[in-house]
CSV table of C-alpha atoms in Angstrom, one decimal:
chain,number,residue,atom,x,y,z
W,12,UNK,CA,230.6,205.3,40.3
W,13,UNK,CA,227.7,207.7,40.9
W,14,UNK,CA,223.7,205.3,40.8
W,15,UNK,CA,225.2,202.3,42.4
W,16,UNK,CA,221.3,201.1,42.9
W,17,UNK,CA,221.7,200.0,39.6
W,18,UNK,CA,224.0,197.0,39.9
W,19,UNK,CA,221.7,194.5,40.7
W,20,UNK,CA,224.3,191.5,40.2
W,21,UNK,CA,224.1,188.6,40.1
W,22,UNK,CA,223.0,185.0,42.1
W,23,UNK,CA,223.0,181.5,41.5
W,24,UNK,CA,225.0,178.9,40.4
W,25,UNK,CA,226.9,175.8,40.6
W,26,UNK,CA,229.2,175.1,43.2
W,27,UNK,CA,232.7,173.9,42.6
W,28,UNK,CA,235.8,173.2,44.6
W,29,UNK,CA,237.2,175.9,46.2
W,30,UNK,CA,240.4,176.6,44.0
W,31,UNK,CA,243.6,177.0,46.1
W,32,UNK,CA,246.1,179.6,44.5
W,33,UNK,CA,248.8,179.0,47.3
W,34,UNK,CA,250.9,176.5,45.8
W,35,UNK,CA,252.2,173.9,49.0
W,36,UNK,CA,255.7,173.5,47.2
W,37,UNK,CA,257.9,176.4,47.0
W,38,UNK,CA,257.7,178.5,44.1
W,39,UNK,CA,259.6,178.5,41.1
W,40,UNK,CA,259.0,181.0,38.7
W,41,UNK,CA,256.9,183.7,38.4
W,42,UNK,CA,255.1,184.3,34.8
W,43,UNK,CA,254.8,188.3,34.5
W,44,UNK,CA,251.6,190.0,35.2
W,45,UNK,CA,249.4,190.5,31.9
W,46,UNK,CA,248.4,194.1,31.8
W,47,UNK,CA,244.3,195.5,31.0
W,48,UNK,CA,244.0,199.2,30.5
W,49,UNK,CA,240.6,200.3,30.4
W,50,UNK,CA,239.0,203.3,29.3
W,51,UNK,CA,236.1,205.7,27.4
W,52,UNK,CA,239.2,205.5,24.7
W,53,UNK,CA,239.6,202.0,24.6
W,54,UNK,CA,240.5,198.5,26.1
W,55,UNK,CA,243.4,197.0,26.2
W,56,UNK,CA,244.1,193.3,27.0
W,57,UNK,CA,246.0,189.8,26.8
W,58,UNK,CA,244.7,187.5,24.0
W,59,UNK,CA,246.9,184.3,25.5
W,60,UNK,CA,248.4,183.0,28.9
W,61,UNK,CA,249.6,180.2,30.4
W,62,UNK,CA,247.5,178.2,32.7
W,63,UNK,CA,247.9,178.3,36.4
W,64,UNK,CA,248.1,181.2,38.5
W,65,UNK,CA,247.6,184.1,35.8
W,66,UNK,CA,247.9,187.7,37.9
W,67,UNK,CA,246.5,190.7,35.6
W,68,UNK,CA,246.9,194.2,36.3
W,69,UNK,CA,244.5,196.6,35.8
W,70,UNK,CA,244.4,200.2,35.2
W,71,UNK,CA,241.7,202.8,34.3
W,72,UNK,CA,241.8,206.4,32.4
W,73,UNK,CA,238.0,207.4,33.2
W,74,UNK,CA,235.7,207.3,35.9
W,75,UNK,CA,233.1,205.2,33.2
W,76,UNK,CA,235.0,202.5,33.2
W,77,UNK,CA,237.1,200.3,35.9
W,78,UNK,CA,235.6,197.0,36.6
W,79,UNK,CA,237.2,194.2,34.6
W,80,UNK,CA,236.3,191.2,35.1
W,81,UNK,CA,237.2,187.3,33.8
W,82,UNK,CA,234.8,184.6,32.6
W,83,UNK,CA,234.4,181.0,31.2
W,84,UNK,CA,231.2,180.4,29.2
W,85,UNK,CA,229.7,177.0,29.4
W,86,UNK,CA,229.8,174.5,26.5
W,87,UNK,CA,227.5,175.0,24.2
W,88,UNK,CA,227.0,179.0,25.2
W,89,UNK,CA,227.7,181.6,22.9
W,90,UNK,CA,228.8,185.3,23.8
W,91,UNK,CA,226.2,186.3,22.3
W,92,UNK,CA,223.7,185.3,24.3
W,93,UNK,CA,226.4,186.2,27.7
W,94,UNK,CA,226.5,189.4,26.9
W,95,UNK,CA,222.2,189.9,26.9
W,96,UNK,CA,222.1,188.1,30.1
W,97,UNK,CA,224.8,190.5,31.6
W,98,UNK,CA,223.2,193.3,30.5
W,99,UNK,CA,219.6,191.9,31.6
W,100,UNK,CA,221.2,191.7,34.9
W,101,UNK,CA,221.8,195.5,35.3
W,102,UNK,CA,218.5,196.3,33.9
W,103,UNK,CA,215.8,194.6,35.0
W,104,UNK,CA,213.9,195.8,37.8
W,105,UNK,CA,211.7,193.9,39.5
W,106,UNK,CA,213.1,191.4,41.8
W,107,UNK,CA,211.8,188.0,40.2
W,108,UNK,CA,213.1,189.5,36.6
W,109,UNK,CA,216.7,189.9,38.6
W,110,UNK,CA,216.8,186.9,40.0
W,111,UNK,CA,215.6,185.2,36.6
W,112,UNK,CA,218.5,187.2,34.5
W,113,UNK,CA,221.0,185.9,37.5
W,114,UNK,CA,219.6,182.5,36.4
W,115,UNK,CA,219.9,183.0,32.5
W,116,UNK,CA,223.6,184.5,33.6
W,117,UNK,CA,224.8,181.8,35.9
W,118,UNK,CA,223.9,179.3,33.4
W,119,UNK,CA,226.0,180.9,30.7
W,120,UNK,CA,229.4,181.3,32.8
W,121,UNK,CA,231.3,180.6,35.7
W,122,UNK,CA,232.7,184.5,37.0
W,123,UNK,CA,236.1,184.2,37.4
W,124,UNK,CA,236.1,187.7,39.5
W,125,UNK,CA,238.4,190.8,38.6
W,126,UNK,CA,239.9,193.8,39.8
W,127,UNK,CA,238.0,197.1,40.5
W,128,UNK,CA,240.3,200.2,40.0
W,129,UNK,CA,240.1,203.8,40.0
W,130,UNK,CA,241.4,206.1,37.9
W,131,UNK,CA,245.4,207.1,38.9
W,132,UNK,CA,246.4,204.2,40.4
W,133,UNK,CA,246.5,200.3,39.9
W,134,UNK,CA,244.9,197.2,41.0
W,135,UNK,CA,245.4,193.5,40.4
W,136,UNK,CA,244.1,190.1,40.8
W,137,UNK,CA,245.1,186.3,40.2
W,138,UNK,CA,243.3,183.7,39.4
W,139,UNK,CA,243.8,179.9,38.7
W,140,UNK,CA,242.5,179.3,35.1
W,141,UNK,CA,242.9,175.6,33.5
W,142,UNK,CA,243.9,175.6,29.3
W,143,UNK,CA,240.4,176.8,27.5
W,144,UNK,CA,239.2,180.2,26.2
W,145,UNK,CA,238.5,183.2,28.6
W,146,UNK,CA,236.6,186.2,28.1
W,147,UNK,CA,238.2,189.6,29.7
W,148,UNK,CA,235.3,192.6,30.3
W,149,UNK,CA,234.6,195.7,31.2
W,150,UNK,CA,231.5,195.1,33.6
W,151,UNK,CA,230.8,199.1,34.0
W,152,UNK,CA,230.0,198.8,30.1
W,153,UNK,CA,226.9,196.5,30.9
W,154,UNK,CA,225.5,199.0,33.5
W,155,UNK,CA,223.5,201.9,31.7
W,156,UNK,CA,224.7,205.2,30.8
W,157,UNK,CA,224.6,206.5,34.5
W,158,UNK,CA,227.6,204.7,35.3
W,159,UNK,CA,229.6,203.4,32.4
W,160,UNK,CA,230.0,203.8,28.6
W,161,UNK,CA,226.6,203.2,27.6
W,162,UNK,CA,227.7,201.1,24.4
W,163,UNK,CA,225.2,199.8,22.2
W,164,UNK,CA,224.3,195.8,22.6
W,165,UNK,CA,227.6,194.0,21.0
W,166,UNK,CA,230.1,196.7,21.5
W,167,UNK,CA,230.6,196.7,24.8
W,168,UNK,CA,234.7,195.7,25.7
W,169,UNK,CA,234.7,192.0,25.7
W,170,UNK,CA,238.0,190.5,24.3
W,171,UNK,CA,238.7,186.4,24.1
W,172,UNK,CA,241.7,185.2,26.0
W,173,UNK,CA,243.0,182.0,24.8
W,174,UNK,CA,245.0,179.5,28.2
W,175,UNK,CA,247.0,177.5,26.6
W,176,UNK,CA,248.6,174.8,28.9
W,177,UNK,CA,251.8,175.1,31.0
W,178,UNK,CA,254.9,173.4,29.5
W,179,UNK,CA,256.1,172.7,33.4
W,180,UNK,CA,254.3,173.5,37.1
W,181,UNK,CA,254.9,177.2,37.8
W,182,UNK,CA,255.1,179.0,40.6
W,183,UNK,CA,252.0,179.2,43.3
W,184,UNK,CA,250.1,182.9,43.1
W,185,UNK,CA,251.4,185.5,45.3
W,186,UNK,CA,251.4,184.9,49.2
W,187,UNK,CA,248.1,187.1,51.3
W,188,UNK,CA,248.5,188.3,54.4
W,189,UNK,CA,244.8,187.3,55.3
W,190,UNK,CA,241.7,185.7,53.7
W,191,UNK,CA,237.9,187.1,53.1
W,192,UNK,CA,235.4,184.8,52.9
W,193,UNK,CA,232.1,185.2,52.1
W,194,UNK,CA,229.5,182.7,53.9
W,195,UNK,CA,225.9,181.9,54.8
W,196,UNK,CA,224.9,181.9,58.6
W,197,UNK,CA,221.7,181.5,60.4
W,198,UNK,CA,222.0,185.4,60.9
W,199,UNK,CA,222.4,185.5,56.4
W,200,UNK,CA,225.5,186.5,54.5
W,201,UNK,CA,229.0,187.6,56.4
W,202,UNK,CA,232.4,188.4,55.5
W,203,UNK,CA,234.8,186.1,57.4
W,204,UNK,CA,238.1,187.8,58.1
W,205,UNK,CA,241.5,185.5,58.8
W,206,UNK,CA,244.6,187.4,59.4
W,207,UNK,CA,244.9,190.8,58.6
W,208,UNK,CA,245.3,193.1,56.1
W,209,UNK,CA,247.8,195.1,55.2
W,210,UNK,CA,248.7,198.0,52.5
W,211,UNK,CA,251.3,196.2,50.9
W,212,UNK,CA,250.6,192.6,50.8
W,213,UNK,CA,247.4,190.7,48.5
W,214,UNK,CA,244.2,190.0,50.1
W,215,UNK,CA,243.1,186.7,49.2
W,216,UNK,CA,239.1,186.3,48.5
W,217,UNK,CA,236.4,183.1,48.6
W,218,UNK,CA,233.4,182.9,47.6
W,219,UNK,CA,232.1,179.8,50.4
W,220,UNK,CA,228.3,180.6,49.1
W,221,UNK,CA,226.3,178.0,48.4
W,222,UNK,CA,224.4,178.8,45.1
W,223,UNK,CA,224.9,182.5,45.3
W,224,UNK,CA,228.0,184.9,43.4
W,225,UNK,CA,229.2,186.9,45.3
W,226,UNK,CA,231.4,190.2,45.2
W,227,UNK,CA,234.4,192.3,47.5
W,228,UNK,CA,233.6,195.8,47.1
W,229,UNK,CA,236.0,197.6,49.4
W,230,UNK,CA,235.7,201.7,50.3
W,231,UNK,CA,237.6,203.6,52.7
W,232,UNK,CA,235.8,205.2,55.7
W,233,UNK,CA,236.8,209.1,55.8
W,234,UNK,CA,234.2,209.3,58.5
W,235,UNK,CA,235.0,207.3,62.1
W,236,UNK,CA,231.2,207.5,63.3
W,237,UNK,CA,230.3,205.0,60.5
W,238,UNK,CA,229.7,201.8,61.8
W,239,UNK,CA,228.3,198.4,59.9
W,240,UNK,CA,224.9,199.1,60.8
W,241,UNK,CA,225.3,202.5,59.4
W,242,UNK,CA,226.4,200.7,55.9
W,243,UNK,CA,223.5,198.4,55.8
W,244,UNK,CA,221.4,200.6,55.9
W,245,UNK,CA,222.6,202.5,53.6
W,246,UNK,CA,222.2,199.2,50.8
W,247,UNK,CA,218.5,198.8,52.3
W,248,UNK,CA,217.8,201.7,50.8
W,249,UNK,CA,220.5,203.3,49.1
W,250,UNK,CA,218.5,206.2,47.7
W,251,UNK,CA,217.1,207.7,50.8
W,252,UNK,CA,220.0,207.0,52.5
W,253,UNK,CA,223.2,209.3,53.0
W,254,UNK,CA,225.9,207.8,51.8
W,255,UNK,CA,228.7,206.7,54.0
W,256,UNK,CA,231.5,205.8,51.7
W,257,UNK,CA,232.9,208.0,48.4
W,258,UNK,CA,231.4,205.3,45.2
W,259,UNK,CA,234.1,206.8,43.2
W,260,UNK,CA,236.5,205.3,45.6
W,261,UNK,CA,235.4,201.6,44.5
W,262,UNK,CA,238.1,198.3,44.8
W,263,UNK,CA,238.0,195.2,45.2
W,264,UNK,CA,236.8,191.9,43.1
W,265,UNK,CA,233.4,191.7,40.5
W,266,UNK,CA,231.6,188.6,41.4
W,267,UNK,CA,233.2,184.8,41.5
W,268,UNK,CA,231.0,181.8,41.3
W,269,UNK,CA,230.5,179.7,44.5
W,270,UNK,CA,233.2,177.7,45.1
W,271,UNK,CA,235.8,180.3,43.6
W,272,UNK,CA,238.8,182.3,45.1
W,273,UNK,CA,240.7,185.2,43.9
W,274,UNK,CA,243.4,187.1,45.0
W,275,UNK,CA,243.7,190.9,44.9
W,276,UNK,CA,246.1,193.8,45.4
W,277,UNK,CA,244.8,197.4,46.1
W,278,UNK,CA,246.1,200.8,46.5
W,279,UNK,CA,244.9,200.9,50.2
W,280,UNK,CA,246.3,203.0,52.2
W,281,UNK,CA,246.2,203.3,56.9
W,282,UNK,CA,242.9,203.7,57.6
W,283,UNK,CA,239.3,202.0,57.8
W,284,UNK,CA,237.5,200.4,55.1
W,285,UNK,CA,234.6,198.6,54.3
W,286,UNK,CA,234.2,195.3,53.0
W,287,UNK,CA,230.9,195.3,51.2
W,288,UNK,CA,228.6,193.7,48.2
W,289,UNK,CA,226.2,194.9,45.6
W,290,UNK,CA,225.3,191.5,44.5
W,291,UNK,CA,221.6,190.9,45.1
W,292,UNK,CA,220.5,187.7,47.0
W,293,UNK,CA,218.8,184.6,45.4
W,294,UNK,CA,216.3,184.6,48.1
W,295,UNK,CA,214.3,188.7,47.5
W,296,UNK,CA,217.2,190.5,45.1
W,297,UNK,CA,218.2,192.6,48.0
W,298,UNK,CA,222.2,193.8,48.0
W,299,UNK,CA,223.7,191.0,50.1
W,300,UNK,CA,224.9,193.9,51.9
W,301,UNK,CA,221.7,195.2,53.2
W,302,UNK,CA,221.5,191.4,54.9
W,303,UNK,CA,224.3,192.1,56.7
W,304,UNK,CA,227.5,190.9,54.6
W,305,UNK,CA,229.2,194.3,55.8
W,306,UNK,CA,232.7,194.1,57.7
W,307,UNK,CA,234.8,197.3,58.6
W,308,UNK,CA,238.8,196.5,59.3
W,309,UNK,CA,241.3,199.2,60.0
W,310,UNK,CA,244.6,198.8,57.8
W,311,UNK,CA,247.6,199.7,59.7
């Protein structure tokens, strides 16, 4: 992605139990991933699963597209009136309008998180979804024409996914070598990291906000004189600032309400990344990032 100072995501909302997706008995069976292919030549995904822990696997054919995404809309919320406050989001600028469209957005949906992919390779997440309907999207399509399709309002790749209930237990989600969690502290937003990460086993990701969303945006550092410090101030003031990390090389999770958990899989590969977000705070609509929510780790 090229004008990241456009995603001005996302904020509040209500908190809800953390959702575990490690099962504590062993596991039993292991529904097969549902696949979303994504691209300027059309979207592709799952209209039904079964409830539990659903893993989808995303892939992209363009550079405009790549962040999908799953959501729940309230009762009595139309997708109508979702898709607007999405696109509101991305397009308002000053910062009480963000954090208002944040509002309008957080109201309409709990965010479910996703998968961010590049083109050539493949990502995947799993989430815990209960028996309702689902809406799979493309989040890039919502950002303007300097980053994804540019669709007009209505046609941007939003498809319904119908959970229908589980006619035994399942199986837990996949097993992560180490967690991510995003907090508050009395120095503002961190990533927590427990265990560590490795190239061939899921990263598990929890949103421990209170009344914020919040994202995993992960790039790898081709440059070792990077440091944190050198990232945030690169969101502070992302157009003035060189920038320390390729955009094109995005992965990661779009935004999960407080009290949410996902689990990812990425093409990493040895080397040092950084754990970032381009959500934008509750508190100014400043990247959470430029507050200080920046971690590097080194995957061996």
């Amino acid at each position: 992605m090229s004008k990241w100072t456009r995603r001005r995501l996302l904020t509040a909302g209500a908190a809800t139990g953390v959702v575990a997706l490690i099962g504590a008995a062993a596991p039993q069976r292991r529904p097969e991933p549902l696949d979303v292919v994504t691209g300027e030549d059309g979207f592709s995904a799952p209209v039904t699963a079964t409830a539990g822990a659903v893993t989808f696997q995303v892939r992209t054919t363009s550079t405009r597209t790549g962040i999908v995404g799953v959501a729940r809309l309230r009762p009595g919320i139309g997708e109508a009136a979702f898709r607007r406050h999405l696109r509101d989001v991305f397009e308002k600028e000053g910062p009480q309008d963000v954090i208002r469209a944040s509002k309008d957005l957080m109201a309409d949906a709990e965010l479910l998180g996703g998968a961010m992919a590049v083109r050539g390779s493949q990502s995947s997440f799993t989430a815990w979804l209960r028996p309702g309907r689902y809406l799979v999207l493309e989040y890039k399509d919502f950002e303007g024409p300097y980053i994804g399709r540019n669709p007009l309002p209505g046609e941007e790749y939003v498809r319904p996914l119908l959970v229908h209930a589980a006619d035994d237990a399942g199986a837990g989600g996949p097993r992560p070598s180490a967690t991510v969690t995003a907090v508050d502290t009395a120095r503002g937003p961190r990533f927590v990291l427990e265990g560590r990460i490795h190239r061939e086993r899921p990263l598990r990701y929890v949103n421990a906000m209170r009344g914020q969303v919040d994202e995993l945006a992960v790039y790898p550092l081709t440059d070792d004189s990077v440091t944190e410090a050198h990232i945030q101030a690169y969101f502070r003031d992302p157009r003035n600032t060189p920038e320390p990390f390729d955009l094109a090389t995005q992965l990661g999770t779009p935004p999960l309400s407080p009290g949410r958990s996902a689990v990812i899989e990425m093409p990493l590969d040895r080397g040092r990344y950084a754990l970032t977000s381009w959500v934008t705070s509750m508190e100014d609509a400043q990247h959470l990032s430029a507050h200080g929510q920046v971690l590097i780790v080194t995957v061996p």
